[in-house]
Tab-separated table of N, CA and C in Angstrom:
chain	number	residue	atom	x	y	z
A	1	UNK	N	129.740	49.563	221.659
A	1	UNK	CA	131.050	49.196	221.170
A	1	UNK	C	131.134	47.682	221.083
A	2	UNK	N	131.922	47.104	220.122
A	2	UNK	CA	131.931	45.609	219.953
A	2	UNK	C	130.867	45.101	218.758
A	3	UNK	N	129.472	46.253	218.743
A	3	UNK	CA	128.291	45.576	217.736
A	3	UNK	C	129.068	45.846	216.448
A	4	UNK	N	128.859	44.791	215.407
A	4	UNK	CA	129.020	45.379	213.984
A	4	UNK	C	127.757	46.023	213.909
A	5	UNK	N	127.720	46.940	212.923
A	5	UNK	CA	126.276	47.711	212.254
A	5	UNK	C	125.519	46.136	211.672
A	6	UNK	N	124.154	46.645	211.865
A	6	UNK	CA	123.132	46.080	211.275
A	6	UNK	C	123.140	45.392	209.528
A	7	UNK	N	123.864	46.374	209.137
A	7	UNK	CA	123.853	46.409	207.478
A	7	UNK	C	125.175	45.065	207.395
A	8	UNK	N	125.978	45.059	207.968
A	8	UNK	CA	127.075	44.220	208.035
A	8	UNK	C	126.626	42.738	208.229
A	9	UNK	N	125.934	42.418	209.928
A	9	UNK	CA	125.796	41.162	210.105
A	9	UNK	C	124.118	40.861	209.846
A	10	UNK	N	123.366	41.523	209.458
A	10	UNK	CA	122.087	41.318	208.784
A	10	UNK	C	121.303	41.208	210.184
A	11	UNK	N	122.079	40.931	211.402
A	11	UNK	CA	120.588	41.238	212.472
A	11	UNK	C	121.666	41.785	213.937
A	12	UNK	N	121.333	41.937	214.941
A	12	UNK	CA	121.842	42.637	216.211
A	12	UNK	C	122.497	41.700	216.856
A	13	UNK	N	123.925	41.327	216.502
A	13	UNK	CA	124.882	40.481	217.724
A	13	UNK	C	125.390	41.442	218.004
A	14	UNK	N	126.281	40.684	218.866
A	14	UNK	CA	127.362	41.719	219.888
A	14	UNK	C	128.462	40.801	219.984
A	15	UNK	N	129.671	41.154	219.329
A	15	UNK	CA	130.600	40.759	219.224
A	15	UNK	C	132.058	41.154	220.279
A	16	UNK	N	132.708	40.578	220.751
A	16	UNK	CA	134.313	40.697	221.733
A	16	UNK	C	134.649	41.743	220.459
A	17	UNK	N	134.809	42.718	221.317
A	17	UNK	CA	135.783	43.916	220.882
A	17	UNK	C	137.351	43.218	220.111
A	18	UNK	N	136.669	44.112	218.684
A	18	UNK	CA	138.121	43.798	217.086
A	18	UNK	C	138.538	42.224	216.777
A	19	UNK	N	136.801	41.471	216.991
A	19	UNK	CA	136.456	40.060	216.958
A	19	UNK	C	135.326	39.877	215.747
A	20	UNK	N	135.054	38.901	215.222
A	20	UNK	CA	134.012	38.222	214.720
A	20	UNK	C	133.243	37.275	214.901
A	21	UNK	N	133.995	37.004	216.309
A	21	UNK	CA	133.145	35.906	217.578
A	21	UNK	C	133.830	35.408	218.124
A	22	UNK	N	133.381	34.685	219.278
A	22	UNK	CA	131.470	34.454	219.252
A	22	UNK	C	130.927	35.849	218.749
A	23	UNK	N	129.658	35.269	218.507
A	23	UNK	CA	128.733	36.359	218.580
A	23	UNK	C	127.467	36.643	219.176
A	24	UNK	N	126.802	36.813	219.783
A	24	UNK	CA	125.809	36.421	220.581
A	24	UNK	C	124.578	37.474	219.739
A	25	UNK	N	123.455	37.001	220.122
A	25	UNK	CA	122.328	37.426	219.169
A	25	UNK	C	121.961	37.914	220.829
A	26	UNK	N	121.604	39.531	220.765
A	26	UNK	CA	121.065	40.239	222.234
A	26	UNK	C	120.226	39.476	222.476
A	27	UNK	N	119.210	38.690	222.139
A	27	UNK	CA	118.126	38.271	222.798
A	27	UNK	C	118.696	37.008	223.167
A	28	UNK	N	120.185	36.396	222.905
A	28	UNK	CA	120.581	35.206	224.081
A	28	UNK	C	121.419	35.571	225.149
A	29	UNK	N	121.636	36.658	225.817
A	29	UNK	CA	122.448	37.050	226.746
A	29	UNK	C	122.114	36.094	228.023
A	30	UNK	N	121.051	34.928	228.444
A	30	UNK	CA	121.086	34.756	229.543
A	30	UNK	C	121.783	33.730	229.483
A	31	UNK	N	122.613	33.832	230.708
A	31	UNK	CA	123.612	32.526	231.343
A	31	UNK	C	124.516	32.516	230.467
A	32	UNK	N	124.710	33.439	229.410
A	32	UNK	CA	126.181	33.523	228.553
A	32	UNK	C	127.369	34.448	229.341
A	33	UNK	N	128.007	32.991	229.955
A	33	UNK	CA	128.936	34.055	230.668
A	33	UNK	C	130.257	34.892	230.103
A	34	UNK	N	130.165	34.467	228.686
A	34	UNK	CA	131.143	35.009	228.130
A	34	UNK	C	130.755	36.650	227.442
A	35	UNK	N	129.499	36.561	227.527
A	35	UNK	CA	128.831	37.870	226.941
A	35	UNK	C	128.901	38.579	227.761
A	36	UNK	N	128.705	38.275	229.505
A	36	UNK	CA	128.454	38.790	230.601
A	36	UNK	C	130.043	39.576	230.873
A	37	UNK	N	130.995	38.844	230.664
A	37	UNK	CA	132.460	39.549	230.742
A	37	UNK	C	132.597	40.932	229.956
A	38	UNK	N	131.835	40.953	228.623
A	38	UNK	CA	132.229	42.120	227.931
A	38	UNK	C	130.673	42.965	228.107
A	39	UNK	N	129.943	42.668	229.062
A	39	UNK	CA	129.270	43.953	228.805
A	39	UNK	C	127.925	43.493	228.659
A	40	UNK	N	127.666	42.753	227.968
A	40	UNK	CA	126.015	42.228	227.931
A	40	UNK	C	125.089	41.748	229.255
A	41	UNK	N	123.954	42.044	229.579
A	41	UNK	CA	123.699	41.433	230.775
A	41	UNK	C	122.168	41.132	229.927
A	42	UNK	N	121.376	40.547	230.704
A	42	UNK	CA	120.049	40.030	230.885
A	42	UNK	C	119.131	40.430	231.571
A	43	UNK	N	118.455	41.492	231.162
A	43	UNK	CA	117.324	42.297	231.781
A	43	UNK	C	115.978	41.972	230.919
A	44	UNK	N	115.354	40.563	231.625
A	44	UNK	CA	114.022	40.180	230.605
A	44	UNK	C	112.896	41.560	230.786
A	45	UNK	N	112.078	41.570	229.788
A	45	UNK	CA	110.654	42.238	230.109
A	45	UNK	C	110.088	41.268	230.803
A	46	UNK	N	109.319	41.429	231.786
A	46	UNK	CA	108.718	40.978	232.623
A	46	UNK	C	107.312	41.528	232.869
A	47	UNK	N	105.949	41.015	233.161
A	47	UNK	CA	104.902	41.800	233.550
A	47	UNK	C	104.398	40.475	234.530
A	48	UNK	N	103.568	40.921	235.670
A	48	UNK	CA	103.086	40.098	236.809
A	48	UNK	C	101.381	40.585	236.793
A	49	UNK	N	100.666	39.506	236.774
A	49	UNK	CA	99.442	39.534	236.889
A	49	UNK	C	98.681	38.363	237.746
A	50	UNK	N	97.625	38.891	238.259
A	50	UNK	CA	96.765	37.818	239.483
A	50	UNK	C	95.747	36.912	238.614
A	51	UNK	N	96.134	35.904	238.541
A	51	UNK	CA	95.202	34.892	237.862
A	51	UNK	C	93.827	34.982	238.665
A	52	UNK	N	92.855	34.584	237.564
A	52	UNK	CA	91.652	34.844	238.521
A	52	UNK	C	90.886	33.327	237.984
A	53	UNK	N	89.729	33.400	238.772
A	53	UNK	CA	89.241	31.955	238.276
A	53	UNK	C	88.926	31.516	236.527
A	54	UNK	N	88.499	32.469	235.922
A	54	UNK	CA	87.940	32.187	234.394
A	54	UNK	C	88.979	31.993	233.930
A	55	UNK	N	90.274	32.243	234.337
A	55	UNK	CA	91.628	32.446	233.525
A	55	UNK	C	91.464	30.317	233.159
A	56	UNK	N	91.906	30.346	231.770
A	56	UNK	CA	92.041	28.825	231.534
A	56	UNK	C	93.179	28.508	230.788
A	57	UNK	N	94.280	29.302	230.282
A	57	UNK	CA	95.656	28.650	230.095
A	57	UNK	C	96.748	29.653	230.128
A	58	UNK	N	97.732	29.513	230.344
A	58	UNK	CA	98.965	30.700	230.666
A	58	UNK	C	100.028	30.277	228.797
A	59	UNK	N	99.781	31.238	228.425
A	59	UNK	CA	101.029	31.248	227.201
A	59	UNK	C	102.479	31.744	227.418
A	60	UNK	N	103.285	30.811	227.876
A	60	UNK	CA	104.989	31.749	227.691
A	60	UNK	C	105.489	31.746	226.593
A	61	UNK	N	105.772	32.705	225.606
A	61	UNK	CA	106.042	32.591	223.889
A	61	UNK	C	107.427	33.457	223.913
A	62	UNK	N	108.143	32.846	222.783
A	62	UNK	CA	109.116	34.039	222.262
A	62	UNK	C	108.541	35.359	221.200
A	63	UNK	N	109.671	36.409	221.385
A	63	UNK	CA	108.774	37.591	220.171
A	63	UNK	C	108.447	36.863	218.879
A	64	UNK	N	109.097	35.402	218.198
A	64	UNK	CA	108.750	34.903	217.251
A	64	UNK	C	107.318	34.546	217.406
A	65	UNK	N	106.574	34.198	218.015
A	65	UNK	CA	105.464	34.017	218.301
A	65	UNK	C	104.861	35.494	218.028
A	66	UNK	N	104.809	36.854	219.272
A	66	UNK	CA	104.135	37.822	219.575
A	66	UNK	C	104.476	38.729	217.963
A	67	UNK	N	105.172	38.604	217.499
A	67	UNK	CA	105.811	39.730	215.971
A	67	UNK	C	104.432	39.223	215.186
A	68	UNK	N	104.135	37.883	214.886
A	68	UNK	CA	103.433	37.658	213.738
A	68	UNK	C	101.802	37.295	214.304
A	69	UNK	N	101.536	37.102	215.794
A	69	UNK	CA	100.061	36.504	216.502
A	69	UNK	C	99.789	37.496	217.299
A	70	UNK	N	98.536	37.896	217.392
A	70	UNK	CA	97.854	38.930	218.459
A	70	UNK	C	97.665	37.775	219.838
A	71	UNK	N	97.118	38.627	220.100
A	71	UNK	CA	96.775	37.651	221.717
A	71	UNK	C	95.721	37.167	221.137
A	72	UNK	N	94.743	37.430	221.061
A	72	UNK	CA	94.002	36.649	220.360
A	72	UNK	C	93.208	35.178	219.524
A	73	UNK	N	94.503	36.190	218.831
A	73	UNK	CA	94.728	34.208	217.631
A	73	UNK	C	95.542	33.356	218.625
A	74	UNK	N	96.916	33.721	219.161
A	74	UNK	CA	97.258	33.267	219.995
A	74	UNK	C	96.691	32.034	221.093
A	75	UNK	N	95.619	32.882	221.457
A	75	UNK	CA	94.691	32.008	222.473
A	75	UNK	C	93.766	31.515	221.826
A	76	UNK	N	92.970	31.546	220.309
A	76	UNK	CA	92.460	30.836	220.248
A	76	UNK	C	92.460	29.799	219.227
A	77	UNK	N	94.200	29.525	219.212
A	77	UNK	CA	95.154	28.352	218.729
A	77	UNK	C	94.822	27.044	219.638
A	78	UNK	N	95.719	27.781	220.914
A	78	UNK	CA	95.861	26.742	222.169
A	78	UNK	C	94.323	26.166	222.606
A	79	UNK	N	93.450	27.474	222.537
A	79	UNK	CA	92.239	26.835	223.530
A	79	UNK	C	91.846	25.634	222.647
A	80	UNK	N	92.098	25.503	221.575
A	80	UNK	CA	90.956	24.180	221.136
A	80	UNK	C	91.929	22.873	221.100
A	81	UNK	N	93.097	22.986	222.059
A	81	UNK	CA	93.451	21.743	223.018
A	81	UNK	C	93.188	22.201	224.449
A	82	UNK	N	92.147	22.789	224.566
A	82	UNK	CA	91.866	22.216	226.136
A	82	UNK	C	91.079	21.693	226.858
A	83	UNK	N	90.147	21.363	225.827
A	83	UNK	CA	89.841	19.885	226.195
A	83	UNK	C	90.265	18.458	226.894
A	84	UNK	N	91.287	18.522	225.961
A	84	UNK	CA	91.823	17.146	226.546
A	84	UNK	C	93.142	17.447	227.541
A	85	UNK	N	93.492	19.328	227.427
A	85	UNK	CA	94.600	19.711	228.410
A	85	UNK	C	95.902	19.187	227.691
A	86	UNK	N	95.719	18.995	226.194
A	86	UNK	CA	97.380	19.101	225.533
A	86	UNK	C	97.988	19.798	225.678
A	87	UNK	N	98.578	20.317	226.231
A	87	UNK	CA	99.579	21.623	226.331
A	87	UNK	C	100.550	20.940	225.125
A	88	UNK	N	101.066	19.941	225.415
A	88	UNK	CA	102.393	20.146	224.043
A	88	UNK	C	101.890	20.048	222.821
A	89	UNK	N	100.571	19.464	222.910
A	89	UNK	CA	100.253	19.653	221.171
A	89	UNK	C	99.552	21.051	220.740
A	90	UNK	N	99.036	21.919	221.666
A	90	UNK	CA	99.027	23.176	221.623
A	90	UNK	C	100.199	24.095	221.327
A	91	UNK	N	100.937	23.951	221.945
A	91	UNK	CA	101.963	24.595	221.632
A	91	UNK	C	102.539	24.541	220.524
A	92	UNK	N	103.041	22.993	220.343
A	92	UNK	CA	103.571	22.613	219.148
A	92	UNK	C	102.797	22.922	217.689
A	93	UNK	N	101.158	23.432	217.923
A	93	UNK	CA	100.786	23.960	216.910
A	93	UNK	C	101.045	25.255	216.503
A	94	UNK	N	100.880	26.243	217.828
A	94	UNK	CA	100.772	27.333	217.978
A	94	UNK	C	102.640	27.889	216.816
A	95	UNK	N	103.358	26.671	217.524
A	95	UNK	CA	104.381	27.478	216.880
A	95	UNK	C	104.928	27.221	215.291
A	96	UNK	N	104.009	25.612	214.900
A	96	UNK	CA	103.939	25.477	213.419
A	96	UNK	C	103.127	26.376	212.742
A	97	UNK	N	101.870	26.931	213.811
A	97	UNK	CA	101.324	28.145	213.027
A	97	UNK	C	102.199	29.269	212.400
A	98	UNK	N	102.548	29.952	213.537
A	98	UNK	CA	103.599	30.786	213.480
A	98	UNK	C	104.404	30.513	212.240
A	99	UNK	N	105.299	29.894	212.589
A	99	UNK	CA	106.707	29.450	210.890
A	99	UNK	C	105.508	29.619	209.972
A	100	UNK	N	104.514	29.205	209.654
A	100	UNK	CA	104.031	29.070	208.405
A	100	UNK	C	103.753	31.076	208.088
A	101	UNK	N	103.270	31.674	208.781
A	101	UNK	CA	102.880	33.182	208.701
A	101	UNK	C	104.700	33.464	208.557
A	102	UNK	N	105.878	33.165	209.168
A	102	UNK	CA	107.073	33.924	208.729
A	102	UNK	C	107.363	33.357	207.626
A	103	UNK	N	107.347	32.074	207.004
A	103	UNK	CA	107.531	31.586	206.045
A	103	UNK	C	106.678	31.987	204.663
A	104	UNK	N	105.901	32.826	204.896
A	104	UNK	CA	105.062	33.809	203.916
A	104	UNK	C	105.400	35.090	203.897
A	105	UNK	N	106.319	36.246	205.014
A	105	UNK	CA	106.492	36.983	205.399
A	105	UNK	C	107.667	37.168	204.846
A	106	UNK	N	108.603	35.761	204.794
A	106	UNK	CA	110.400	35.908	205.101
A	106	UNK	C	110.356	36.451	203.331
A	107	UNK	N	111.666	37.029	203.086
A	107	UNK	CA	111.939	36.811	201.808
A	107	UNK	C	113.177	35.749	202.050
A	108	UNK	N	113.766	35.551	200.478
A	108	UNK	CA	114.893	34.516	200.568
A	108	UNK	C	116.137	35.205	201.265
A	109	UNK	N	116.459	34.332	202.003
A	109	UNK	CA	117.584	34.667	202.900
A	109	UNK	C	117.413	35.632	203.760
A	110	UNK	N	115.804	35.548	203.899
A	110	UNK	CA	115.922	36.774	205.128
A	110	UNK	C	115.778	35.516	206.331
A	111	UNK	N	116.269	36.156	207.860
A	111	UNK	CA	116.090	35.283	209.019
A	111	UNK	C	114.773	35.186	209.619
A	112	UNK	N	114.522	34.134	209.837
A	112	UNK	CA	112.684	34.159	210.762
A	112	UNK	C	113.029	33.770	212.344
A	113	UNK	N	112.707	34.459	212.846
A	113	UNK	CA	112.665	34.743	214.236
A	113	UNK	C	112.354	33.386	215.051
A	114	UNK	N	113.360	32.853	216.494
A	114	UNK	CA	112.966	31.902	216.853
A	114	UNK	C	111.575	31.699	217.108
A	115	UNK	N	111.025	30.884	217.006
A	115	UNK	CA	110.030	30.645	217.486
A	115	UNK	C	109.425	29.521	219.010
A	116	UNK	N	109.144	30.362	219.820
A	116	UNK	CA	108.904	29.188	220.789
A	116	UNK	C	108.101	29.396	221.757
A	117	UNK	N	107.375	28.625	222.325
A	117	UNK	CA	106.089	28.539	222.811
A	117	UNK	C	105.712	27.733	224.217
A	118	UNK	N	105.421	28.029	225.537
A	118	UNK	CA	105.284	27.135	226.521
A	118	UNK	C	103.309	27.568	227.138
A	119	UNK	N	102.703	26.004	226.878
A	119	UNK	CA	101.501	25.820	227.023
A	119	UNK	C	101.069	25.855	228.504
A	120	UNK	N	100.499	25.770	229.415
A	120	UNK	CA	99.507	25.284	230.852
A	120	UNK	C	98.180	25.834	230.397
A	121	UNK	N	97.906	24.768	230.725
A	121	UNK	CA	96.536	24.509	230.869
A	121	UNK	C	95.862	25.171	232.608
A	122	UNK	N	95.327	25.671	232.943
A	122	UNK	CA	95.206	25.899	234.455
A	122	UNK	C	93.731	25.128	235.318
């Protein structure tokens, strides 16, 4: 209750009940305490894993990243800054990569997914 349909606002907000906003896009519910009043909460996916020694960089990405990059390409964006241990210019590629694959993908006026990307080097 509160969502307009899909076909209406072209992607998934959640709107104050017999409102047109705010509007919050589900994937910003955290620390929106105004979303939190009507109903939205913040339940990230989460997965926990034991780093082991060969492990050599940790990727934190948005789905704009994971929709259009396998793990894969993903990792072997970043690895060829780790050499010198750029993490921000890794990243910052990883996610100009990205836009360029939605920016081939998007049609006109369709939305491209945030994109965003956090590098370590380990």
């Amino acid at each position: 209750e509160g969502e307009l349909p899909l076909e209406e606002t072209g992607t998934g907000r959640v709107f104050v009940a017999g409102t047109y906003g705010p509007a919050l896009a589900t994937s910003r519910a955290f620390g929106d305490t105004t979303a939190k009043q009507v109903g939205v909460t913040a339940a990230p996916e989460m997965m926990a894993t034991s780093l082991s020694p060969g492990d050599k960089v940790l990727v934190i990405a948005s789905d704009g990243v994971w929709d259009v990059m396998g793990e894969k390409q993903v990792i072997e964006t970043v690895l060829a800054y780790a050499p010198q241990k750029d993490a921000e210019m890794a990243a910052s590629v990883l996610v100009q990569a990205c836009r360029l694959v939605w920016d081939g993908i998007a049609g006109e006026g369709d939305i491209i997914d945030d994109i965003s990307a956090v590098v370590i080097f380990l």
